[in-house]
Short mmCIF file of C-alpha atoms in Angstrom, two decimals:
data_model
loop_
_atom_site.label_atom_id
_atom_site.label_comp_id
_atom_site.label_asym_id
_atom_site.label_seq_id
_atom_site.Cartn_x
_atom_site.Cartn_y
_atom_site.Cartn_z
CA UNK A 1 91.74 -42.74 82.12
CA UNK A 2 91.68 -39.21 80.58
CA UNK A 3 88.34 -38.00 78.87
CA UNK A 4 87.21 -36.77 76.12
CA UNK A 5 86.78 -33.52 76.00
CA UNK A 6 83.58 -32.20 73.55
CA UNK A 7 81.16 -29.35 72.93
CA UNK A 8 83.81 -27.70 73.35
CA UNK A 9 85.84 -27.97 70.54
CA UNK A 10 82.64 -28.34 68.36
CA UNK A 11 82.73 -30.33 64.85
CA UNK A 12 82.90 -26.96 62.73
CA UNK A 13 85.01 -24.39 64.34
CA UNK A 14 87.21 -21.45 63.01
CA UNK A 15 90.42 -20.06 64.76
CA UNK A 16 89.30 -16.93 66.53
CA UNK A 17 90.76 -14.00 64.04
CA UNK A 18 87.75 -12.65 61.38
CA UNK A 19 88.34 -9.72 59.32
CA UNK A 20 87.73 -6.11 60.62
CA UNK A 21 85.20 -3.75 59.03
CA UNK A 22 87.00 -0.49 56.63
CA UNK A 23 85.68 1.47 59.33
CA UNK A 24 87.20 -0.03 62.05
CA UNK A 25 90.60 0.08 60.20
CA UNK A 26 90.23 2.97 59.64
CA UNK A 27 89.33 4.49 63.33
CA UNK A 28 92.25 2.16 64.65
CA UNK A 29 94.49 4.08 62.65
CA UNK A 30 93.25 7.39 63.18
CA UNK A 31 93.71 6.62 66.72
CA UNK A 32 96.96 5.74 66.93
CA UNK A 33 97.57 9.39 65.12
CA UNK A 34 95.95 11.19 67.77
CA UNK A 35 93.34 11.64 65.66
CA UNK A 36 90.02 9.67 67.18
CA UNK A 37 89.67 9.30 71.22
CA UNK A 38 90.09 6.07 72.87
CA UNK A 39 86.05 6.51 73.56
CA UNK A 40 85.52 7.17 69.83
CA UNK A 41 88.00 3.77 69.17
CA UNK A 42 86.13 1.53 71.75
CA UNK A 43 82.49 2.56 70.27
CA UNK A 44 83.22 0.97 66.94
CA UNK A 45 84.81 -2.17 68.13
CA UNK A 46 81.95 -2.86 70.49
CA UNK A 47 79.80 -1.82 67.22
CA UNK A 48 82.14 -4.69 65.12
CA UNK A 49 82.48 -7.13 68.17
CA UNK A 50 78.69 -7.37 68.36
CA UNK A 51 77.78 -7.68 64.98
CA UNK A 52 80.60 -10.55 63.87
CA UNK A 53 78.98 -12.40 67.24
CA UNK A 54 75.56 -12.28 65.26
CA UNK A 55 77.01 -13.48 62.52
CA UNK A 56 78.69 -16.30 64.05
CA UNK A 57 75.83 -17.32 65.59
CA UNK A 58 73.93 -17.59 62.37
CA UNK A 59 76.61 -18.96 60.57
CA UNK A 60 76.39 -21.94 62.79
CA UNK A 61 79.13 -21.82 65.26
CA UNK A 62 79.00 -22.26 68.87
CA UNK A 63 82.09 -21.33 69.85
CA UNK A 64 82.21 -17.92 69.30
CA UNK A 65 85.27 -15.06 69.16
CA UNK A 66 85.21 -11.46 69.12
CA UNK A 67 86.98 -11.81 65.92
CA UNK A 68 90.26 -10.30 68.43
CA UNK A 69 88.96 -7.52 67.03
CA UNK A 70 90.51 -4.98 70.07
CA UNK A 71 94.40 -6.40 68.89
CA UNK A 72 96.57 -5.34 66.86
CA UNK A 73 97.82 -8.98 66.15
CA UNK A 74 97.06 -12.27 67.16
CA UNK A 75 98.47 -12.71 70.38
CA UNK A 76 97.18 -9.77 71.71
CA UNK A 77 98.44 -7.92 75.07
CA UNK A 78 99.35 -10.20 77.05
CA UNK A 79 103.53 -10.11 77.41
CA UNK A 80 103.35 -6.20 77.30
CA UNK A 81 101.07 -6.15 80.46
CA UNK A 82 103.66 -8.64 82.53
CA UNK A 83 106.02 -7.03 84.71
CA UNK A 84 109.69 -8.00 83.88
CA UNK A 85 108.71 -7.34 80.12
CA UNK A 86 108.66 -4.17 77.68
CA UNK A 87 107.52 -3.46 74.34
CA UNK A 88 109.92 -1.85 72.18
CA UNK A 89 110.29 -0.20 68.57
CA UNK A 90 113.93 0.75 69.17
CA UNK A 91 116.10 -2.24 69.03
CA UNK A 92 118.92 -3.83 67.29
CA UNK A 93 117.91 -6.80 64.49
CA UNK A 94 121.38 -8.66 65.71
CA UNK A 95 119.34 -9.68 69.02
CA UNK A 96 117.18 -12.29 66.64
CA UNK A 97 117.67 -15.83 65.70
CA UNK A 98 118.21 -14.85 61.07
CA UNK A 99 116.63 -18.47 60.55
CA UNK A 100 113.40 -18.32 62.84
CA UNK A 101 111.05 -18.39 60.30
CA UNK A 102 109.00 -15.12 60.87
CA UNK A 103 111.80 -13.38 61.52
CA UNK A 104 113.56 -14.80 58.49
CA UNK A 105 110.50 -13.65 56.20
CA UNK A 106 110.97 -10.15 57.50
CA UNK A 107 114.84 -10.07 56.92
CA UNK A 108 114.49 -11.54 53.27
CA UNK A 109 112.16 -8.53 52.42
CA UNK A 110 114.24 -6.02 54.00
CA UNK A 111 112.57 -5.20 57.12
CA UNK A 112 113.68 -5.67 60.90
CA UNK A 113 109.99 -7.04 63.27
CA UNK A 114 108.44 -3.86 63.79
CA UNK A 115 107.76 -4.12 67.37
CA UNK A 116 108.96 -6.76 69.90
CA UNK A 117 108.65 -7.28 73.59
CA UNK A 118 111.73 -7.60 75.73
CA UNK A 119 112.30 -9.13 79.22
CA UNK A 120 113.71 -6.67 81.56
CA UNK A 121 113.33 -8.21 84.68
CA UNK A 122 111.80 -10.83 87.00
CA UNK A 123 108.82 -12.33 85.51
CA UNK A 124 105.46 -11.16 87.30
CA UNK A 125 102.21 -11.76 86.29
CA UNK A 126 100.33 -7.88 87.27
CA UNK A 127 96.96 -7.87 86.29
CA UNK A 128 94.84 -9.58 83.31
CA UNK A 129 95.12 -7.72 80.12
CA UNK A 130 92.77 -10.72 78.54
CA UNK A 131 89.71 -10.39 80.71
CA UNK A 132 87.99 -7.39 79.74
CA UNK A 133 87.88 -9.03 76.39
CA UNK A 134 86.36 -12.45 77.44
CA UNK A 135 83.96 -10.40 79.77
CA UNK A 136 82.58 -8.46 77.31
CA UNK A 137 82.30 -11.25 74.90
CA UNK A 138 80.39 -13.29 77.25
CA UNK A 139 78.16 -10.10 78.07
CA UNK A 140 76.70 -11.11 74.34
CA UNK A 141 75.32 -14.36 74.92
CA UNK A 142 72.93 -16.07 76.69
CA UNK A 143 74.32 -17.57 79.94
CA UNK A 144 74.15 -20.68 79.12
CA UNK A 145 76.15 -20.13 76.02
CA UNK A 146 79.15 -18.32 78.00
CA UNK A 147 81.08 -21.76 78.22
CA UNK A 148 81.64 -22.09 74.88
CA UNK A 149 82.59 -19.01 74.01
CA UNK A 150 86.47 -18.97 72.86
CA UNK A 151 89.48 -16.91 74.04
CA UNK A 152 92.82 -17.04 71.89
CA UNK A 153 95.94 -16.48 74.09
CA UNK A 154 99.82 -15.98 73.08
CA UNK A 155 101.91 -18.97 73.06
CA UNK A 156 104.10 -19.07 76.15
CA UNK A 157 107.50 -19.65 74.44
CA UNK A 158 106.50 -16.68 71.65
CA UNK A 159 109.44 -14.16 72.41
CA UNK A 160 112.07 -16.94 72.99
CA UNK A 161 112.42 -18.43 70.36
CA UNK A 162 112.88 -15.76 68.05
CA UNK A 163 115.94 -14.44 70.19
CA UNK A 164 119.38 -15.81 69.77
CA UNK A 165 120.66 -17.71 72.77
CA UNK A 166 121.72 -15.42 75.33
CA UNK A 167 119.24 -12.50 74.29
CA UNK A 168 115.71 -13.58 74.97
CA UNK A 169 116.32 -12.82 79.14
CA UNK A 170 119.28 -10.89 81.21
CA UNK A 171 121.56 -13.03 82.34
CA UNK A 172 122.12 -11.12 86.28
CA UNK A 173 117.65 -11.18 85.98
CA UNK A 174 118.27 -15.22 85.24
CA UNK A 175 120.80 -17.61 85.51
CA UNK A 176 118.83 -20.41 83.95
CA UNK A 177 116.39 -20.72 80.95
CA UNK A 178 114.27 -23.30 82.46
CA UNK A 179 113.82 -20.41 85.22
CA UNK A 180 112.62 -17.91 83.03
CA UNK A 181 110.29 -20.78 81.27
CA UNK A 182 109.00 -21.20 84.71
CA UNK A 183 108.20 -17.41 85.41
CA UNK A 184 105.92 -17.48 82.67
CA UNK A 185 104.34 -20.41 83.29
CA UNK A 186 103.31 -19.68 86.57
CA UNK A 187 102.40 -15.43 85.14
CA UNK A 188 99.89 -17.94 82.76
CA UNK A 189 98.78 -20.12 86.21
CA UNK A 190 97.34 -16.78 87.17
CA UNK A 191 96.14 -15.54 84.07
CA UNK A 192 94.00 -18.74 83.22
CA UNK A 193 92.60 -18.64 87.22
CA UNK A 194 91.30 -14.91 86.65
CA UNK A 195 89.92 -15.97 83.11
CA UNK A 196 87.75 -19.16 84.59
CA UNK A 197 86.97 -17.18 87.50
CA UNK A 198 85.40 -14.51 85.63
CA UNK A 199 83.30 -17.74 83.60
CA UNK A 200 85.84 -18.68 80.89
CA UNK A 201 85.68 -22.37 79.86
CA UNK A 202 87.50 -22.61 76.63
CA UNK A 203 90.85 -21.14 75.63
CA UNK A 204 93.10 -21.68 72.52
CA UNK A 205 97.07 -21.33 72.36
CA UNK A 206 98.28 -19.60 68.53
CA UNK A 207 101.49 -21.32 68.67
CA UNK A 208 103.37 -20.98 65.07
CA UNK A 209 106.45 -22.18 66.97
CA UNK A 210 105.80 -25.33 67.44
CA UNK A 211 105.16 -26.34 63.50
CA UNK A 212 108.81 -24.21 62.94
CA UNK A 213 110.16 -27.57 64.54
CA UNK A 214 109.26 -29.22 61.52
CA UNK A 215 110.93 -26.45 59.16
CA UNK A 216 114.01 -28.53 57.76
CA UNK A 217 115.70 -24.45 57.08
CA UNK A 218 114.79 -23.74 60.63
CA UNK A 219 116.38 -26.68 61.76
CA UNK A 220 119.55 -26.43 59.83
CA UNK A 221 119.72 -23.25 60.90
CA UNK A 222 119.69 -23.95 64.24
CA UNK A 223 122.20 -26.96 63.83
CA UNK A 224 125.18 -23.97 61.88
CA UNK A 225 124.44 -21.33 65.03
CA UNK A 226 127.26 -21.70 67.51
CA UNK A 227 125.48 -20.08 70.01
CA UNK A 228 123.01 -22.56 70.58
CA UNK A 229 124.00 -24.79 73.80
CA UNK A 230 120.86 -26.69 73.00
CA UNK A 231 119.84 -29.24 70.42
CA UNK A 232 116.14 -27.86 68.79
CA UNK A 233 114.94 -30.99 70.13
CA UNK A 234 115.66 -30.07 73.57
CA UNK A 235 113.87 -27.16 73.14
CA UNK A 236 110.97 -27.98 71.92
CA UNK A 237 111.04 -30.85 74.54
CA UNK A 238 111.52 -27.68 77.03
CA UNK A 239 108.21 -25.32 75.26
CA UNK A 240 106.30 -28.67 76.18
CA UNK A 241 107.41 -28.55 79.55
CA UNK A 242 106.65 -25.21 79.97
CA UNK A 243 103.28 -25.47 78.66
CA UNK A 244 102.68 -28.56 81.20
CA UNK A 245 103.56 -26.98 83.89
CA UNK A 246 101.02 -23.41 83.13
CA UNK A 247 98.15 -25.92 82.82
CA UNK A 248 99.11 -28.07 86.05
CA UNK A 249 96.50 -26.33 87.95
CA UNK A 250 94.22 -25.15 85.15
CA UNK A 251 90.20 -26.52 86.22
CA UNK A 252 88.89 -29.85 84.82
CA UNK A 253 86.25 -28.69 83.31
CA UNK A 254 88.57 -25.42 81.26
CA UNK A 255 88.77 -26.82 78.01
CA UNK A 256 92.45 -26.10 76.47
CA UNK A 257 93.41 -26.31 73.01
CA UNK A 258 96.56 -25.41 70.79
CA UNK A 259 97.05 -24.22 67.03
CA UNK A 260 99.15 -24.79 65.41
CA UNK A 261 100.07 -24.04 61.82
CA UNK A 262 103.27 -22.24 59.87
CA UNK A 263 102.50 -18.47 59.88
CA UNK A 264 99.91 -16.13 58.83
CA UNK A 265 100.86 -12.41 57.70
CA UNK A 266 99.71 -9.56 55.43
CA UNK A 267 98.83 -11.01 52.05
CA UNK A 268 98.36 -14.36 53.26
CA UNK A 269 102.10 -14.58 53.76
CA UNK A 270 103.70 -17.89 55.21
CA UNK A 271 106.50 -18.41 57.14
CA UNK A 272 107.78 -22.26 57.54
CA UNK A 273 107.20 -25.82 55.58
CA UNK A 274 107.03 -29.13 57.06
CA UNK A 275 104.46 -31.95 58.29
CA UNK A 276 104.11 -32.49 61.85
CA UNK A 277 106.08 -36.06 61.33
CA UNK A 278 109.43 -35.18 63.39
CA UNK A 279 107.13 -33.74 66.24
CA UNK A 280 104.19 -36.01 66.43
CA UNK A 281 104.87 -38.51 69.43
CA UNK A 282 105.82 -35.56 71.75
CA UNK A 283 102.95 -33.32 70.80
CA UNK A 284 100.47 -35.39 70.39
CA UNK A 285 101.51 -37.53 73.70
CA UNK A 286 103.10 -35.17 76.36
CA UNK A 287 101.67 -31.79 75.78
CA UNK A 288 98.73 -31.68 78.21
CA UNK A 289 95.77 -30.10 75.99
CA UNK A 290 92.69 -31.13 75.01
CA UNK A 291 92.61 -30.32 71.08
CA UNK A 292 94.66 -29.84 68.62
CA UNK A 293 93.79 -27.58 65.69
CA UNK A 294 96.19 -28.32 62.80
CA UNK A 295 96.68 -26.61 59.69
CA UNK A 296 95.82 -28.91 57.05
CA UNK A 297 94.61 -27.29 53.83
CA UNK A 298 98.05 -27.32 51.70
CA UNK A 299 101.05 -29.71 51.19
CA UNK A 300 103.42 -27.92 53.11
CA UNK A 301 101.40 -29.56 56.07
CA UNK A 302 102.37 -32.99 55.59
CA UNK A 303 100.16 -35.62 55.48
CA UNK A 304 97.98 -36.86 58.10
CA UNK A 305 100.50 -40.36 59.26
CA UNK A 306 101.39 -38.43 62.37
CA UNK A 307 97.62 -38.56 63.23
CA UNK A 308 98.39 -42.31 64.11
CA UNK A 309 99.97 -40.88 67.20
CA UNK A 310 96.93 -38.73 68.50
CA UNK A 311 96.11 -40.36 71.99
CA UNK A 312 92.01 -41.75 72.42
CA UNK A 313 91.31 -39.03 75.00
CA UNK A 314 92.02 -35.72 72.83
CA UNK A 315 90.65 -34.14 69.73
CA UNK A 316 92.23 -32.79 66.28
CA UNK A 317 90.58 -30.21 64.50
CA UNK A 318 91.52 -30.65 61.03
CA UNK A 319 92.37 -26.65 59.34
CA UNK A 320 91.39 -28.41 55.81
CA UNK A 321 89.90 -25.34 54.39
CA UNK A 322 91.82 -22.37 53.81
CA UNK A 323 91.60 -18.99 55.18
CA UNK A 324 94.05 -17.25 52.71
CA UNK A 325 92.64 -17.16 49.59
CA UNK A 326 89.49 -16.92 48.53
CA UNK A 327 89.10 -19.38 46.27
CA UNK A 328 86.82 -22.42 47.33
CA UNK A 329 87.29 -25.74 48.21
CA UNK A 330 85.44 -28.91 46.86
CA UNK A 331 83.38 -29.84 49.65
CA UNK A 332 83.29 -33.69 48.73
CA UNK A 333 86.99 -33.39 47.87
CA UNK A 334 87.07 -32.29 51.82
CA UNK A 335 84.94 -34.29 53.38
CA UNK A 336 87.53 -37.34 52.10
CA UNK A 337 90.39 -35.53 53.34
CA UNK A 338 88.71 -35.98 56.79
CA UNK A 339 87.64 -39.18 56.57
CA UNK A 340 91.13 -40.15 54.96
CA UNK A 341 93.05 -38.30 58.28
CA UNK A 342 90.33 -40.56 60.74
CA UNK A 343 91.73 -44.05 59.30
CA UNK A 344 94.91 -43.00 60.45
CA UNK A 345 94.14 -42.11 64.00
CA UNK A 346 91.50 -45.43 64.13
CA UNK A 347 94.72 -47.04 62.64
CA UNK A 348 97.03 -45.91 65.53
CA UNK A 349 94.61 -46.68 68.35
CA UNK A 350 93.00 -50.06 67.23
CA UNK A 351 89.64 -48.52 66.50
CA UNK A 352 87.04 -48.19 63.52
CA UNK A 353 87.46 -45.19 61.53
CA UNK A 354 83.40 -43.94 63.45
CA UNK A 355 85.03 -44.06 66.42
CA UNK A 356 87.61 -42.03 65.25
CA UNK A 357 85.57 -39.41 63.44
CA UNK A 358 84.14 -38.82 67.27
CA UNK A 359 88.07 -37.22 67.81
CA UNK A 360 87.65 -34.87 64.81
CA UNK A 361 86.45 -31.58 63.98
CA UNK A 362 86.89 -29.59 61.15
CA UNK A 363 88.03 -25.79 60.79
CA UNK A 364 89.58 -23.21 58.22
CA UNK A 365 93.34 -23.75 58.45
CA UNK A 366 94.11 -20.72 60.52
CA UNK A 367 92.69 -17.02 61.17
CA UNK A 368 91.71 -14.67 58.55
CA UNK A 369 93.58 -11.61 60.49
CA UNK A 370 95.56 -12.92 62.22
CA UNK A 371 97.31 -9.06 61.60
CA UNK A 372 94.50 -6.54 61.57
CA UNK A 373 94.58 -5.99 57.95
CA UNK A 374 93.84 -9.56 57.19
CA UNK A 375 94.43 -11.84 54.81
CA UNK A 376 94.47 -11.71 51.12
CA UNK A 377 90.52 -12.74 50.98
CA UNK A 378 87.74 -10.29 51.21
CA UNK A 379 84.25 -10.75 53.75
CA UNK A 380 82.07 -12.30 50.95
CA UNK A 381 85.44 -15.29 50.55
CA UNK A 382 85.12 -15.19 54.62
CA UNK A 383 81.76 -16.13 55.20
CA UNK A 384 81.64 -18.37 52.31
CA UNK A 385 84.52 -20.39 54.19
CA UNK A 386 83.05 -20.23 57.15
CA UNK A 387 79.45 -21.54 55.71
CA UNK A 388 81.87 -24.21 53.86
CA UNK A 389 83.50 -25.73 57.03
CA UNK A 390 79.96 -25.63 58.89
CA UNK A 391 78.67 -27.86 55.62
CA UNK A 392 81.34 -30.60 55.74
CA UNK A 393 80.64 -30.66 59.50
CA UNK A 394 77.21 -30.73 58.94
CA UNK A 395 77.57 -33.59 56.50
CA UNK A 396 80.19 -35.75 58.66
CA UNK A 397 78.60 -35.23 62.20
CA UNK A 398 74.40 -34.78 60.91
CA UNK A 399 73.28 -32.90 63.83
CA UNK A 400 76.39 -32.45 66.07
CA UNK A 401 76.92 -28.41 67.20
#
C-alpha cells in the first residue's frame, strides 16, 4: 500500500510566493527599461532571496522558497524555455476561451492577458529554466536541510485551457490533443529528473485550473461554446491524465504536491467560485500526488465534505488563513476549522479524527505575490500570517516541524 508521505509537506507551510522588497520592484522595473544591468538586477534578488530565507527560517518553516522572487509571475519560465513554444505580446483576444475565469476577469475590466505563450511546434523539453533557481536556493542551507526546501512549478495544462478548442496547438504540428498533452508531460519527465538530480526533493504544482472545474459560470460556459468537442469533464479527466503520466517516472522519495485554489491577482483579485464537491473523487483518488494544498479560508471554497474522499496515503494542507488581506484571523476560530475538516476525512476512511489530523497541515490559502506586485496586504500583514499559521500548527501538532 501507498505511504505516507511527511516532513515534507510540514504541519505549517505557506505556498512559495512572499512579497518583494520596494527596491527590488523597483530594480525589476528599471531593468526591463534598459535602465539597470542584468548584473545590477541579479545582485538585489540574491540580496532579497537570502534575506526572506532567514526569515523563513526564523519564522518557523522548514520548507523554505525563494519567495519566486526571480519571476515575474507564479509559474515562472518554464513554457517560454520549451521548444515548440513562444511568448508573445502581439496576439488576437479571439484565440481565448471569454468564460475561463482569468481570462474572463481580464475581459470584464477591459483588458486582453498581457502576455501569453503559444505552441509553435513539436513539444521539446531544451534545457531547465527551473534549476538555477532551486540550486541557488539550496546553496542557502545546510545540507541536510536541502530536501525540504520547496520548488513551485507551472501547471502542465496552464496554456490549454485558456485557448478555445482548436487554438491552444497547430493542427499540421498535432493531430490529436492527447498528443500534445503527452509532449508536455514527457518535456516535465525531464524537467523533474534534472531538478532531483541536482538534489531537489519537494516540488509543488500552482494549478488554478483545476478549482475552475468547480466554477458553475465556467462550466456553463463551456456547455453554450460550440466549439468544444469535449465535455469539461473529459477534460479535466484528460489534465489528470496528463499529470499521471509526467510523474510516472518521478523518484520515490521526490515529494509532489498540487495547489490548488481560484486565482490570485493584483489587489487580491479572484477569479472563480466553487467547492471542490463536483471534482473530489477524481482528484483526490486518481491524480498521483502526494499533498494537496487547498484554499480554504473563504466560502467560495466550499466546505470541507469532499475531504471524505481524501485517500489514507496522502496529505491536505488546509489554506485556512488568508493571504489577501491583511486582516487577522481568530486563531481558535482556526484551529476548529481544522479539526472540523479532519472528522470528515476520519469520517470517509473509518478512522478517529487523531489519525486523521496526522493527514493535515495547515497553510495561508495561497501566495502573497503570486504577481510581483503582490497582494493587497503589506510585509508587517505577511509575517503576521505567516507567524499565525506556524501558531495553529504549533498548537494542533505540539512539536511537529
Amino acid at each position: 500500500m501507498a505511504q505516507l508521505h511527511r516532513n515534507p509537506p510540514f504541519r505549517a507551510e505557506h505556498l512559495g510566493s512572499l512579497l518583494r522588497t520596494q527596491e527590488l520592484l523597483n530594480v525589476k522595473t528599471a531593468f526591463e527599461k534598459g535602465q539597470a544591468s542584468a548584473a545590477e538586477l541579479k545582485a538585489v534578488e540574491d540580496k532579497d532571496i537570502k534575506d526572506i530565507v532567514e526569515t523563513q527560517k526564523k519564522l518557523g518553516y522548514p520548507a523554505l522558497s525563494d519567495g519566486e522572487y526571480c519571476r515575474h509571475m507564479f509559474w515562472g519560465s518554464f513554457f517560454p524555455g520549451l521548444e515548440g513554444f513562444e511568448e508573445v505580446t502581439d496576439f488576437d483576444a479571439e484565440i481565448f476561451r471569454p468564460y475561463a475565469p482569468d481570462v474572463a476577469a481580464f475581459l470584464e475590466a477591459g483588458h486582453k492577458p498581457g502576455e501569453t505563450v503559444i505552441c509553435t511546434g513539436k513539444i521539446k523539453h531544451v534545457g531547465s529554466t527551473y534549476v538555477d533557481q532551486f540550486k541557488h536556493l539550496a546553496s542557502l542551507v545546510a545540507p541536510q536541510d536541502v530536501k525540504n526546501v520547496k520548488l513551485t512549478l507551472a501547471a502542465p495544462n496552464w496554456y490549454h485551457l485558456r485557448y478555445k478548442n482548436g487554438k491552444a496547438f497547430p493542427k499540421d504540428v498535432y493531430s490529436t490533443e492527447d498528443e500534445y498533452l503527452s509532449d508536455i508531460a514527457k518535456a516535465y519527465q525531464e524537467e523533474l529528473q534534472i531538478l532531483y538530480d541536482a538534489g531537489c526533493r519537494n516540488v509543488q504544482f500552482d494549478d488554478p485550473n483545476l478549482a475552475y472545474f468547480c466554477s458553475e459560470k465556467m462550466l456553463d460556459g463551456w456547455k453554450a461554446d460550440p466549439l468544444n468537442t469535449a465535455t469539461a469533464d473529459e477534460t479535466f479527466e484528460k489534465y489528470i491524465k496528463q499529470y499521471n503520466e509526467l510523474l510516472s517516472k518521478r523518484p520515490a522519495d521526490l515529494h509532489v504536491g498540487v495547489h490548488i485554489c481560484r486565482g490570485n491577482f493584483v489587489g487580491s483579485r479572484h477569479f472563480s467560485e466553487g467547492g471542490y464537491d463536483r471534482i473530489a473523487t477524481k482528484l483526490f483518488k486518481e491524480l498521483n500526488v502526494d499533498t494537496y494544498y487547498l484554499e480554504y479560508d473563504t466560502p467560495r471554497a466550499g466546505g470541507f465534505e469532499p475531504l471524505k474522499e481524501l485517500p489514507r496515503h496522502k496529505n491536505v494542507i488546509l489554506g485556512v488563513v488568508t493571504s489577501k488581506f491583511a486582516k487577522l484571523e481568530d486563531k481558535e476560530e482556526m484551529k476548529k476549522r481544522v479539526y472540523d475538516a479532519a472528522k470528515f476525512i476520519a469520517e470517509g476512511n473509518d478512522i478517529s479524527v487523531e489519525e486523521a489530523l496526522k493527514q493535515v497541515g495547515v497553510s495561508p490559502q495561497c501566495g502573497f505575490a503570486s504577481h510581483r506586485e503582490g497582494n493587497a496586504i503589506d510585509w508587517d500583514g505577511m509575517i503576521n500570517k505567516l507567524k499565525l499559521v506556524r501558531e495553529i500548527a504549533n498548537d494542533i501538532w505540539p512539536g511537529e516541524l
